[in-house]
Short mmCIF file of C-alpha atoms in Angstrom, two decimals:
data_model
loop_
_atom_site.label_atom_id
_atom_site.label_comp_id
_atom_site.label_asym_id
_atom_site.label_seq_id
_atom_site.Cartn_x
_atom_site.Cartn_y
_atom_site.Cartn_z
CA MET A 1 0.00 0.00 0.00
CA ASP A 2 1.21 3.53 -0.78
CA ILE A 3 2.45 5.18 2.40
CA SER A 4 0.48 8.37 1.65
CA ASN A 5 -2.76 6.37 1.71
CA GLY A 6 -1.92 4.95 5.13
CA LEU A 7 -1.04 8.41 6.42
CA MET A 8 -4.32 9.86 5.14
CA VAL A 9 -6.29 7.07 6.83
CA VAL A 10 -4.60 7.71 10.18
CA LEU A 11 -5.00 11.50 9.89
CA MET A 12 -8.66 11.22 8.92
CA PHE A 13 -9.45 8.98 11.89
CA ILE A 14 -7.52 11.17 14.35
CA THR A 15 -9.17 14.33 12.98
CA ALA A 16 -12.67 12.86 13.32
CA VAL A 17 -12.07 11.69 16.90
CA GLY A 18 -10.46 15.02 17.83
CA LEU A 19 -13.40 17.04 16.49
CA LEU A 20 -15.85 14.77 18.30
CA LEU A 21 -13.99 15.32 21.57
CA LEU A 22 -14.22 19.07 21.00
CA GLY A 23 -18.00 18.72 20.98
CA TYR A 24 -18.86 19.18 17.31
CA PRO A 25 -22.06 17.43 16.10
CA VAL A 26 -21.30 13.80 15.38
CA ALA A 27 -23.03 13.38 12.01
CA PHE A 28 -21.60 16.56 10.49
CA THR A 29 -18.15 15.84 11.92
CA LEU A 30 -18.04 12.41 10.30
CA ALA A 31 -19.38 13.55 6.93
CA GLY A 32 -17.40 16.83 6.91
CA THR A 33 -14.11 15.18 7.84
CA ALA A 34 -14.62 12.54 5.16
CA LEU A 35 -15.45 15.11 2.47
CA GLY A 36 -12.51 17.31 3.44
CA PHE A 37 -10.04 14.44 3.20
CA ALA A 38 -11.66 13.23 -0.04
CA PHE A 39 -11.05 16.61 -1.71
CA LEU A 40 -7.53 16.78 -0.24
CA GLY A 41 -6.82 13.28 -1.52
CA ASP A 42 -8.08 14.28 -4.97
CA LEU A 43 -5.70 17.27 -4.99
CA LEU A 44 -2.85 14.97 -4.05
CA GLY A 45 -3.87 12.48 -6.74
CA ILE A 46 -4.47 9.58 -4.35
CA PHE A 47 -8.29 9.59 -4.19
CA ASP A 48 -10.87 9.17 -6.95
CA LEU A 49 -13.86 11.46 -6.34
CA SER A 50 -16.06 9.19 -8.47
CA ILE A 51 -16.19 6.92 -5.41
CA LEU A 52 -18.55 9.46 -3.82
CA THR A 53 -21.20 8.66 -6.43
CA ALA A 54 -21.96 5.54 -4.36
CA PHE A 55 -23.07 7.71 -1.42
CA PRO A 56 -26.70 8.29 -2.56
CA GLN A 57 -27.14 4.54 -2.92
CA ARG A 58 -25.86 4.09 0.64
CA ILE A 59 -28.44 6.56 1.94
CA PHE A 60 -31.19 4.78 0.00
CA THR A 61 -30.08 1.43 1.47
CA ILE A 62 -30.16 2.85 4.99
CA MET A 63 -33.57 4.46 4.58
CA SER A 64 -35.09 1.37 2.97
CA SER A 65 -33.80 -1.03 5.65
CA GLU A 66 -36.75 -2.75 7.30
CA VAL A 67 -34.65 -3.66 10.34
CA LEU A 68 -33.85 -0.03 11.10
CA VAL A 69 -37.55 0.83 11.22
CA ALA A 70 -37.48 -0.94 14.59
CA VAL A 71 -35.33 1.87 16.03
CA PRO A 72 -37.99 4.64 16.22
CA LEU A 73 -40.59 2.07 17.31
CA PHE A 74 -38.43 0.81 20.20
CA VAL A 75 -37.58 4.41 21.11
CA PHE A 76 -41.30 5.30 21.16
CA MET A 77 -42.03 2.25 23.30
CA GLY A 78 -39.30 3.12 25.79
CA VAL A 79 -40.19 6.81 26.09
CA MET A 80 -43.91 6.04 26.46
CA LEU A 81 -43.23 3.53 29.24
CA GLU A 82 -40.96 6.04 30.95
CA ARG A 83 -43.67 8.74 30.86
CA SER A 84 -46.34 6.32 32.07
CA LYS A 85 -44.49 5.97 35.41
CA VAL A 86 -43.99 2.21 35.06
CA ALA A 87 -40.53 2.47 36.64
CA GLU A 88 -41.82 4.33 39.69
CA GLU A 89 -44.52 1.76 40.39
CA LEU A 90 -42.15 -1.16 39.85
CA LEU A 91 -39.49 0.29 42.15
CA ASP A 92 -42.01 1.09 44.86
CA ASN A 93 -43.61 -2.35 44.92
CA MET A 94 -40.38 -4.30 44.41
CA GLY A 95 -38.82 -2.32 47.25
CA ARG A 96 -41.68 -3.33 49.50
CA ALA A 97 -41.47 -6.95 48.33
CA PHE A 98 -37.70 -7.33 48.98
CA GLY A 99 -37.32 -4.62 51.62
CA SER A 100 -37.58 -6.92 54.63
CA PHE A 101 -34.40 -8.76 53.52
CA SER A 102 -30.91 -7.50 54.15
CA GLY A 103 -29.86 -5.85 50.89
CA GLY A 104 -33.46 -6.04 49.69
CA LEU A 105 -33.54 -2.55 48.19
CA ALA A 106 -30.45 -3.39 46.11
CA TYR A 107 -32.12 -6.58 44.88
CA SER A 108 -35.22 -4.61 43.90
CA VAL A 109 -33.15 -2.06 41.93
CA THR A 110 -31.40 -4.85 40.01
CA VAL A 111 -34.64 -6.73 39.22
CA VAL A 112 -36.38 -3.52 38.13
CA GLY A 113 -33.33 -2.58 36.06
CA ALA A 114 -33.57 -5.92 34.24
CA LEU A 115 -37.33 -5.49 33.68
CA LEU A 116 -36.88 -1.96 32.36
CA ALA A 117 -34.01 -3.14 30.16
CA ALA A 118 -36.27 -5.78 28.61
CA SER A 119 -39.08 -3.26 28.07
CA THR A 120 -37.45 0.11 27.35
CA GLY A 121 -33.74 -0.34 26.60
CA ILE A 122 -33.02 3.38 27.20
CA VAL A 123 -29.96 3.48 29.45
CA GLY A 124 -29.82 7.16 30.39
CA ALA A 125 -33.49 7.33 31.31
CA THR A 126 -33.24 4.18 33.46
CA VAL A 127 -30.19 5.40 35.42
CA VAL A 128 -31.75 8.83 35.98
CA THR A 129 -35.13 7.40 37.00
CA MET A 130 -33.69 4.93 39.49
CA GLY A 131 -31.25 7.54 40.76
CA LEU A 132 -34.08 9.94 41.50
CA LEU A 133 -36.37 7.34 43.08
CA SER A 134 -34.12 4.76 44.76
CA LEU A 135 -30.91 6.49 45.78
CA PRO A 136 -32.50 8.88 48.35
CA THR A 137 -34.45 5.95 49.83
CA MET A 138 -31.36 3.74 50.09
CA ILE A 139 -29.37 6.53 51.74
CA ARG A 140 -32.20 7.24 54.16
CA ARG A 141 -32.21 3.54 55.08
CA ASN A 142 -28.47 3.78 55.95
CA TYR A 143 -27.24 1.85 52.91
CA ASN A 144 -23.56 2.13 52.09
CA ILE A 145 -23.50 5.05 49.62
CA PRO A 146 -20.92 3.61 47.16
CA PHE A 147 -22.77 0.27 47.17
CA ALA A 148 -26.09 2.01 46.40
CA CYS A 149 -24.53 4.13 43.63
CA GLY A 150 -22.82 1.14 42.01
CA THR A 151 -26.03 -0.89 42.09
CA ILE A 152 -28.02 1.85 40.36
CA CYS A 153 -25.37 2.57 37.69
CA ALA A 154 -24.85 -1.12 36.85
CA SER A 155 -28.55 -2.00 36.81
CA GLY A 156 -29.31 1.02 34.64
CA THR A 157 -26.87 -0.08 31.93
CA LEU A 158 -28.47 -3.53 31.52
CA GLY A 159 -30.61 -1.99 28.76
CA GLN A 160 -27.56 -2.14 26.50
CA ILE A 161 -27.23 -5.91 26.55
CA ILE A 162 -30.64 -7.34 27.49
CA PRO A 163 -32.88 -7.47 24.39
CA PRO A 164 -34.79 -5.76 22.95
CA SER A 165 -32.05 -3.13 22.92
CA ILE A 166 -31.46 -0.31 20.45
CA VAL A 167 -27.74 -1.04 20.78
CA LEU A 168 -28.33 -4.64 19.68
CA VAL A 169 -30.60 -3.57 16.79
CA LEU A 170 -27.95 -1.24 15.37
CA LEU A 171 -25.08 -3.61 16.17
CA GLY A 172 -26.96 -6.52 14.59
CA ASP A 173 -27.58 -4.53 11.41
CA GLN A 174 -23.90 -3.59 11.09
CA LEU A 175 -22.70 -7.13 11.90
CA SER A 176 -25.06 -8.59 9.32
CA ILE A 177 -23.46 -6.44 6.61
CA ALA A 178 -19.96 -7.14 7.96
CA PHE A 179 -20.56 -10.91 7.99
CA GLN A 180 -21.77 -10.89 4.38
CA ASN A 181 -18.73 -8.85 3.28
CA ALA A 182 -16.41 -11.23 5.13
CA GLN A 183 -18.02 -14.29 3.53
CA PHE A 184 -17.84 -12.74 0.05
CA LYS A 185 -14.12 -12.04 0.50
CA MET A 186 -13.62 -15.65 1.56
CA GLY A 187 -15.32 -16.86 -1.62
CA ASN A 188 -18.64 -17.88 -0.09
CA PHE A 189 -21.31 -16.17 -2.21
CA ALA A 190 -24.26 -17.89 -0.51
CA PRO A 191 -23.58 -17.30 3.19
CA ASP A 192 -26.00 -17.90 6.03
CA THR A 193 -27.66 -14.67 7.09
CA VAL A 194 -27.09 -13.17 10.51
CA SER A 195 -30.07 -11.19 11.75
CA VAL A 196 -30.98 -9.02 14.71
CA ASN A 197 -33.04 -12.01 15.93
CA ASP A 198 -29.82 -14.02 16.22
CA LEU A 199 -28.13 -11.29 18.24
CA PHE A 200 -31.17 -10.89 20.51
CA ALA A 201 -31.15 -14.63 21.21
CA GLY A 202 -27.39 -14.60 21.73
CA ALA A 203 -27.50 -11.69 24.19
CA LEU A 204 -30.36 -13.02 26.33
CA LEU A 205 -28.43 -15.58 28.40
CA PRO A 206 -25.34 -13.35 28.90
CA GLY A 207 -27.67 -10.53 29.98
CA LEU A 208 -29.43 -12.75 32.50
CA MET A 209 -26.03 -14.06 33.62
CA LEU A 210 -24.98 -10.49 34.42
CA VAL A 211 -28.16 -9.94 36.43
CA GLY A 212 -27.43 -13.12 38.40
CA MET A 213 -23.82 -12.06 39.03
CA TYR A 214 -24.99 -8.66 40.29
CA LEU A 215 -27.42 -10.34 42.69
CA VAL A 216 -24.76 -12.75 43.97
CA TYR A 217 -22.39 -9.84 44.71
CA GLN A 218 -25.18 -7.94 46.47
CA PHE A 219 -26.06 -11.03 48.51
CA PHE A 220 -22.48 -11.48 49.75
CA PHE A 221 -22.11 -7.76 50.43
CA SER A 222 -25.26 -7.72 52.57
CA LEU A 223 -24.19 -10.97 54.24
CA THR A 224 -20.74 -9.68 55.21
CA LYS A 225 -21.80 -6.10 55.93
CA PRO A 226 -25.42 -6.30 57.14
CA ASP A 227 -25.23 -2.85 58.77
CA GLU A 228 -24.46 -1.25 55.37
CA ALA A 229 -27.42 -2.89 53.60
CA PRO A 230 -30.01 -3.16 56.38
CA PRO A 231 -33.52 -4.54 55.97
CA VAL A 232 -36.49 -2.21 56.17
CA PRO A 233 -38.62 -2.84 59.29
CA ARG A 234 -41.78 -4.72 58.32
CA ASP A 235 -44.04 -2.13 59.95
CA GLU A 236 -42.56 0.55 57.62
CA LEU A 237 -43.18 -1.36 54.40
CA GLY A 238 -46.88 -0.50 54.42
CA ILE A 239 -47.97 -4.11 53.89
CA GLN A 240 -51.15 -4.44 55.91
CA ASN A 241 -52.46 -7.52 54.17
CA ARG A 242 -50.00 -9.87 52.52
CA ARG A 243 -52.60 -11.32 50.14
CA GLU A 244 -53.69 -7.87 48.94
CA PHE A 245 -50.06 -6.83 48.50
CA LEU A 246 -49.29 -9.93 46.41
CA LEU A 247 -52.27 -9.17 44.20
CA MET A 248 -51.11 -5.57 43.79
CA LEU A 249 -47.57 -6.77 42.99
CA LEU A 250 -48.94 -9.14 40.36
CA ARG A 251 -50.98 -6.31 38.84
CA THR A 252 -47.86 -4.14 38.75
CA LEU A 253 -45.78 -6.84 37.08
CA PHE A 254 -48.47 -8.20 34.80
CA ALA A 255 -48.52 -5.50 32.11
CA PRO A 256 -44.71 -5.06 31.76
CA LEU A 257 -44.18 -8.83 31.72
CA ILE A 258 -46.89 -9.33 29.10
CA LEU A 259 -45.29 -6.60 27.00
CA ILE A 260 -41.85 -8.21 27.36
CA VAL A 261 -43.21 -11.63 26.43
CA ALA A 262 -45.14 -10.21 23.46
CA VAL A 263 -42.15 -8.32 22.07
CA LEU A 264 -39.16 -10.47 22.98
CA GLY A 265 -41.05 -13.78 22.87
CA SER A 266 -42.38 -13.16 19.36
CA ILE A 267 -38.85 -12.30 18.15
CA LEU A 268 -37.12 -15.29 19.73
CA ALA A 269 -39.88 -17.68 18.65
CA GLY A 270 -39.48 -16.49 15.06
CA LEU A 271 -43.12 -15.34 14.90
CA ALA A 272 -42.18 -11.73 14.17
CA SER A 273 -39.25 -9.70 12.95
CA PRO A 274 -37.77 -7.07 15.30
CA THR A 275 -39.66 -4.39 13.36
CA GLU A 276 -43.01 -6.16 13.69
CA ALA A 277 -42.38 -6.90 17.36
CA ALA A 278 -41.38 -3.27 17.94
CA ALA A 279 -44.70 -2.16 16.43
CA VAL A 280 -46.52 -4.48 18.85
CA GLY A 281 -44.45 -3.03 21.68
CA ALA A 282 -45.27 0.56 20.68
CA VAL A 283 -49.00 -0.21 20.60
CA GLY A 284 -48.74 -2.10 23.89
CA ALA A 285 -46.93 0.86 25.50
CA ILE A 286 -49.76 3.19 24.42
CA MET A 287 -52.36 0.83 25.89
CA LEU A 288 -50.37 0.52 29.12
CA ALA A 289 -50.06 4.30 29.38
CA GLY A 290 -53.80 4.67 28.74
CA TYR A 291 -54.49 2.18 31.51
CA LYS A 292 -52.14 3.93 33.96
CA ILE A 293 -53.81 7.30 33.35
CA ALA A 294 -57.25 6.08 34.47
CA PRO A 295 -57.13 2.47 35.75
CA ASP A 296 -60.68 2.66 37.10
CA LYS A 297 -62.05 3.41 33.62
CA ALA A 298 -60.01 0.96 31.62
CA ARG A 299 -62.51 -1.78 30.75
CA TRP A 300 -62.11 -1.31 27.00
CA ILE A 301 -58.31 -1.19 27.23
CA LEU A 302 -58.25 -4.38 29.30
CA ALA A 303 -60.68 -5.97 26.86
CA ALA A 304 -58.41 -4.91 23.98
CA GLY A 305 -55.43 -6.51 25.71
CA ALA A 306 -57.37 -9.74 26.20
CA ALA A 307 -58.59 -9.61 22.58
CA PHE A 308 -55.04 -9.09 21.38
CA PHE A 309 -53.89 -12.17 23.28
CA ALA A 310 -56.85 -14.16 21.92
CA LEU A 311 -55.90 -13.13 18.37
CA PHE A 312 -52.42 -14.44 18.96
CA ILE A 313 -53.82 -17.80 20.11
CA ILE A 314 -56.21 -18.03 17.13
CA THR A 315 -53.39 -17.42 14.64
CA LEU A 316 -51.53 -20.40 16.07
CA PHE A 317 -54.35 -22.85 15.35
CA PHE A 318 -56.23 -21.45 12.34
CA ASP A 319 -55.37 -20.17 8.88
CA LEU A 320 -56.84 -16.65 8.74
CA ARG A 321 -55.97 -15.89 5.12
CA MET A 322 -59.09 -14.71 3.33
CA GLN A 323 -57.77 -14.76 -0.24
CA ARG A 324 -58.30 -18.48 -0.80
CA ASP A 325 -60.57 -20.36 -3.17
CA VAL A 326 -61.71 -22.84 -0.53
CA ILE A 327 -62.02 -21.86 3.14
CA PRO A 328 -63.11 -24.60 5.60
CA LEU A 329 -65.99 -23.79 7.93
CA SER A 330 -63.72 -23.84 11.00
CA ASP A 331 -61.47 -21.23 9.40
CA LYS A 332 -64.48 -19.10 8.45
CA ILE A 333 -65.63 -19.09 12.07
CA ALA A 334 -62.09 -18.27 13.24
CA ILE A 335 -61.89 -15.39 10.73
CA ALA A 336 -65.22 -13.97 11.94
CA VAL A 337 -64.07 -14.20 15.58
CA ALA A 338 -60.74 -12.59 14.66
CA LEU A 339 -62.53 -9.69 12.95
CA ALA A 340 -64.71 -9.13 16.03
CA LEU A 341 -61.65 -9.23 18.29
CA SER A 342 -59.85 -6.80 15.97
CA VAL A 343 -62.69 -4.30 16.42
CA ILE A 344 -62.28 -4.54 20.21
CA VAL A 345 -58.52 -4.02 19.85
CA VAL A 346 -59.03 -0.94 17.66
CA ILE A 347 -61.51 0.56 20.16
CA GLY A 348 -59.14 -0.07 23.07
CA ILE A 349 -56.19 1.47 21.21
CA ALA A 350 -58.28 4.49 20.19
CA ILE A 351 -59.32 5.10 23.82
CA ALA A 352 -55.71 4.73 24.99
CA ILE A 353 -54.50 7.20 22.35
CA TRP A 354 -57.21 9.69 23.30
CA ARG A 355 -56.20 9.47 26.96
CA THR A 356 -52.53 10.05 26.18
CA ILE A 357 -53.57 13.08 24.13
CA GLN A 358 -55.71 14.47 26.94
CA ALA A 359 -53.19 13.77 29.72
CA LYS A 360 -50.65 16.50 30.32
CA ASP A 361 -46.92 16.13 30.89
CA GLU A 362 -45.01 18.06 33.53
CA ASP A 363 -44.52 21.01 31.15
CA GLY A 364 -48.24 21.11 30.29
CA THR A 365 -48.00 19.48 26.85
CA SER A 366 -49.88 16.37 25.80
CA VAL A 367 -48.19 13.14 26.85
CA LEU A 368 -48.50 11.70 23.34
CA ALA A 369 -47.11 14.88 21.77
CA SER A 370 -44.21 14.92 24.24
CA VAL A 371 -43.42 11.26 23.57
CA GLY A 372 -43.66 11.80 19.82
CA ARG A 373 -41.31 14.78 19.97
CA SER A 374 -38.73 12.85 21.99
CA THR A 375 -39.01 9.89 19.62
CA VAL A 376 -38.42 12.08 16.56
CA GLN A 377 -35.44 13.80 18.18
CA ILE A 378 -33.73 10.55 19.22
CA SER A 379 -34.51 8.73 15.96
CA SER A 380 -33.35 11.68 13.85
CA MET A 381 -30.07 11.74 15.75
CA VAL A 382 -29.56 8.02 15.11
CA PHE A 383 -30.24 8.18 11.37
CA VAL A 384 -28.31 11.39 10.72
CA ILE A 385 -25.30 9.84 12.47
CA LEU A 386 -25.79 6.71 10.37
CA VAL A 387 -25.76 8.79 7.15
CA GLY A 388 -22.63 10.68 8.26
CA ALA A 389 -20.93 7.41 9.19
CA GLY A 390 -21.81 6.07 5.74
CA MET A 391 -19.85 8.90 4.13
CA PHE A 392 -16.95 8.36 6.54
CA SER A 393 -16.67 4.62 5.85
CA LEU A 394 -16.99 5.20 2.07
CA VAL A 395 -14.04 7.64 2.00
CA PHE A 396 -12.13 5.43 4.46
CA ARG A 397 -12.42 2.54 2.03
CA GLY A 398 -11.58 4.87 -0.88
CA PHE A 399 -8.20 5.42 0.76
CA GLU A 400 -7.94 1.61 1.11
CA GLY A 401 -8.18 2.00 4.87
CA ASP A 402 -9.90 -1.36 5.21
CA ILE A 403 -6.91 -3.06 3.57
CA TYR A 404 -4.54 -1.13 5.84
CA ILE A 405 -6.46 -2.19 8.97
CA GLU A 406 -6.74 -5.79 7.72
CA GLU A 407 -2.97 -6.06 7.15
CA PHE A 408 -2.26 -4.48 10.54
CA LEU A 409 -4.59 -6.82 12.48
CA GLN A 410 -3.53 -9.96 10.64
CA ASN A 411 0.17 -9.22 11.16
CA LEU A 412 -0.13 -8.62 14.90
CA PRO A 413 1.91 -11.03 17.05
CA GLY A 414 -0.59 -13.36 18.66
CA GLY A 415 -2.95 -13.64 15.68
CA THR A 416 -6.70 -13.62 16.26
CA ILE A 417 -6.48 -13.26 20.05
CA ALA A 418 -4.24 -10.20 19.79
CA ALA A 419 -6.40 -8.62 17.07
CA LEU A 420 -9.63 -9.10 19.01
CA THR A 421 -8.03 -7.89 22.25
CA LEU A 422 -6.77 -4.74 20.52
CA VAL A 423 -10.16 -3.99 18.93
CA MET A 424 -12.00 -4.53 22.21
CA GLY A 425 -9.48 -2.31 24.00
CA VAL A 426 -9.91 0.49 21.45
CA MET A 427 -13.71 0.26 21.69
CA PHE A 428 -13.49 0.26 25.50
CA ILE A 429 -11.39 3.45 25.54
CA MET A 430 -13.56 5.13 22.89
CA GLY A 431 -16.58 4.35 25.09
CA PHE A 432 -15.17 6.84 27.64
CA PHE A 433 -15.55 9.71 25.20
CA LEU A 434 -18.02 8.71 22.49
CA ASP A 435 -21.60 7.47 22.56
CA PHE A 436 -22.37 3.91 21.45
CA LEU A 437 -23.80 5.23 18.17
CA GLU A 438 -20.49 6.69 17.01
CA ILE A 439 -18.58 3.56 18.04
CA ILE A 440 -20.98 1.18 16.31
CA PHE A 441 -21.10 3.20 13.09
CA ILE A 442 -17.37 4.08 12.94
CA VAL A 443 -15.52 1.06 14.33
CA VAL A 444 -17.74 -1.95 13.62
CA PRO A 445 -18.00 -1.53 9.79
CA ILE A 446 -14.21 -1.21 9.60
CA VAL A 447 -13.00 -3.99 11.90
CA ALA A 448 -15.86 -6.51 12.01
CA PRO A 449 -15.39 -7.91 8.45
CA ILE A 450 -11.70 -8.45 9.20
CA LEU A 451 -12.31 -10.15 12.54
CA LEU A 452 -15.02 -12.36 11.06
CA MET A 453 -12.52 -13.70 8.50
CA MET A 454 -9.97 -14.65 11.16
CA GLU A 455 -9.82 -18.20 12.51
CA VAL A 456 -10.45 -18.94 16.18
CA ALA A 457 -9.66 -22.62 15.57
CA PRO A 458 -8.34 -24.54 12.55
CA GLY A 459 -10.97 -24.17 9.83
CA GLU A 460 -13.37 -22.27 12.13
CA THR A 461 -14.00 -18.53 11.81
CA MET A 462 -15.35 -16.22 14.48
CA SER A 463 -19.09 -16.32 15.25
CA PRO A 464 -20.76 -12.96 14.47
CA VAL A 465 -23.27 -13.50 17.30
CA TRP A 466 -20.48 -14.12 19.82
CA LEU A 467 -18.56 -11.10 18.52
CA GLY A 468 -21.68 -8.90 18.79
CA VAL A 469 -22.38 -9.98 22.38
CA MET A 470 -18.74 -9.43 23.35
CA MET A 471 -18.84 -5.94 21.84
CA GLY A 472 -22.14 -5.16 23.57
CA ILE A 473 -20.88 -6.15 27.04
CA ASN A 474 -17.58 -4.39 26.35
CA LEU A 475 -19.39 -1.12 25.59
CA GLN A 476 -21.59 -1.57 28.66
CA THR A 477 -18.44 -2.02 30.77
CA SER A 478 -16.91 1.09 29.26
CA PHE A 479 -19.98 3.15 30.14
CA LEU A 480 -19.59 2.02 33.77
CA THR A 481 -15.85 2.53 34.19
CA PRO A 482 -14.40 5.56 36.01
CA PRO A 483 -13.51 8.28 35.36
CA PHE A 484 -15.47 8.88 32.14
CA GLY A 485 -18.31 6.32 32.10
CA PHE A 486 -21.55 7.87 30.83
CA ALA A 487 -23.67 6.10 33.47
CA LEU A 488 -21.60 7.76 36.20
CA PHE A 489 -22.39 11.21 34.81
CA TYR A 490 -26.09 10.39 34.51
CA LEU A 491 -26.24 9.44 38.19
CA ARG A 492 -24.04 12.33 39.32
CA GLY A 493 -26.48 14.75 37.73
CA VAL A 494 -29.41 13.58 39.89
CA ALA A 495 -27.65 12.37 43.06
CA PRO A 496 -28.34 14.06 46.43
CA PRO A 497 -25.73 16.56 47.73
CA GLN A 498 -24.17 14.09 50.19
CA VAL A 499 -23.21 11.76 47.32
CA THR A 500 -19.76 12.62 45.95
CA THR A 501 -18.14 11.62 42.69
CA ALA A 502 -15.74 9.45 44.71
CA HIS A 503 -18.70 7.53 46.14
CA ILE A 504 -19.94 6.74 42.62
CA TYR A 505 -16.48 5.74 41.35
CA LYS A 506 -15.84 3.48 44.35
CA GLY A 507 -19.27 1.87 44.09
CA VAL A 508 -19.04 0.86 40.43
CA ILE A 509 -15.60 -0.78 40.64
CA PRO A 510 -16.97 -4.18 41.89
CA PHE A 511 -19.53 -4.13 39.07
CA VAL A 512 -16.83 -3.33 36.50
CA ILE A 513 -14.93 -6.37 37.81
CA ILE A 514 -18.13 -8.41 37.36
CA GLN A 515 -18.41 -7.14 33.77
CA VAL A 516 -14.82 -8.11 33.02
CA LEU A 517 -15.44 -11.52 34.58
CA ALA A 518 -18.48 -11.93 32.31
CA LEU A 519 -16.30 -11.12 29.27
CA ILE A 520 -13.76 -13.71 30.40
CA ILE A 521 -16.53 -16.31 30.81
CA LEU A 522 -17.77 -15.54 27.29
CA TRP A 523 -14.23 -15.68 25.94
CA PHE A 524 -13.64 -19.22 27.23
CA TRP A 525 -17.24 -20.45 26.93
CA PRO A 526 -18.69 -18.86 23.78
CA ASP A 527 -21.61 -21.30 23.94
CA VAL A 528 -23.19 -18.98 26.53
CA ALA A 529 -23.88 -16.65 23.60
CA THR A 530 -24.20 -19.09 20.70
CA TRP A 531 -26.22 -21.93 22.25
CA LEU A 532 -29.68 -20.31 22.26
CA PRO A 533 -29.52 -19.05 18.64
CA SER A 534 -28.37 -22.50 17.53
CA VAL A 535 -31.32 -24.12 19.32
CA LEU A 536 -33.94 -21.62 18.16
CA TYR A 537 -32.77 -21.15 14.58
CA GLU A 538 -30.66 -24.31 14.03
CA LYS A 539 -27.51 -22.36 13.22
#
């Protein structure tokens, strides 16, 4: 490779990262840096500007991707659940359920963090919500402050690895493209596809493993230091009647669990794509919000939920296609019942939408309008960054940067292990300064095709699902690690005055160690990530 090409690649990457650290908008930094170096390369005679003619096609491919439609739908679902106060109710009731145990409030934060991760997947909102609601309570109950801070930060970041997660949707889309490119370069022009479904299935067990490891650490902490994680006296829990409390707890858990099962279950079972499941989740979040606004006047919404479940059951046993020459009587009856149930669903959804329009947010605007505005802002940010990253990767490849990186990684002493360790280390450090969006769109398209061509055993290349899960947990660990982890800043912004930055840093260190231990477990036992996809999809 011409040395000037290698120099341009390095300068372009350093310039982009430097401008990002200075606070310039991500999308325009990526696209502007790429265009600037493209024109400079043309002046120097080492870059062909005709390469840029492929950029419109890249934008069209991005905008026509069915998988990426899931992003705004999952964002809408998460924001709507956040505004409907699901987290507050879950934390309150879980705290009362576990509060009588030593360390019970920490257990409740972790369980609620996992539930919110599986239903919203919005990390910042989860950390802030639990920091506002749980941290003052834990401090008032004489919990060790670093322990409480670490629990909230770690539990709040579970939304990055437990599906359905926006991180996994975007990472799965990029890995799918990278895997195809890797297979084409290896001469396989009919490769197996790797979908977001595969990555969701692969991340489920590692995510639950992390939850279990958090709980084990909290158990031993409360066992060895009971005075720093004391139980709440039973007479202060407000449980007058245990049977009534259990019923209330079931009511609190019922709707989020049904939503999780409907969304994640339909994806893992292969009944729906992530986009279709995200649409179900968005509608379910609206119905849940409508129910929360006026639970005493929610007969139609409850009926719609029951009708929706009945429709799901009917589709399992009957063929509801109407465009057939011959339709058996049993199917005709099932179709008629399905149409009647659909009417009930539509009425329930309409009532829920009307209630979210009528209800007012804290600033006086309609809840639905506020949620819609937040969804558009977050989704626009994601897609504009994706377009800018498309320009960056196009120019990067125009300078033969992919060849440069491939030669560098393949010639590292230590082979595949050294290459993967270096990539994970770079992503970990970048996670201190950049959001997951920039890392996924800048680093993954460049390095993933190279890694996926490298052998982990004689004749065996790296699993894209395993690589995606490793990257996801690595980014989650980076967001937890002092001094620059994003989750630490989220909590610092809402923590009470007596909580110092040192408390937060000290509290997350045991959880960072747990994260690293999880990565080591995945490194030596990749089946933790690859077993479930192989069982569900026979891959």
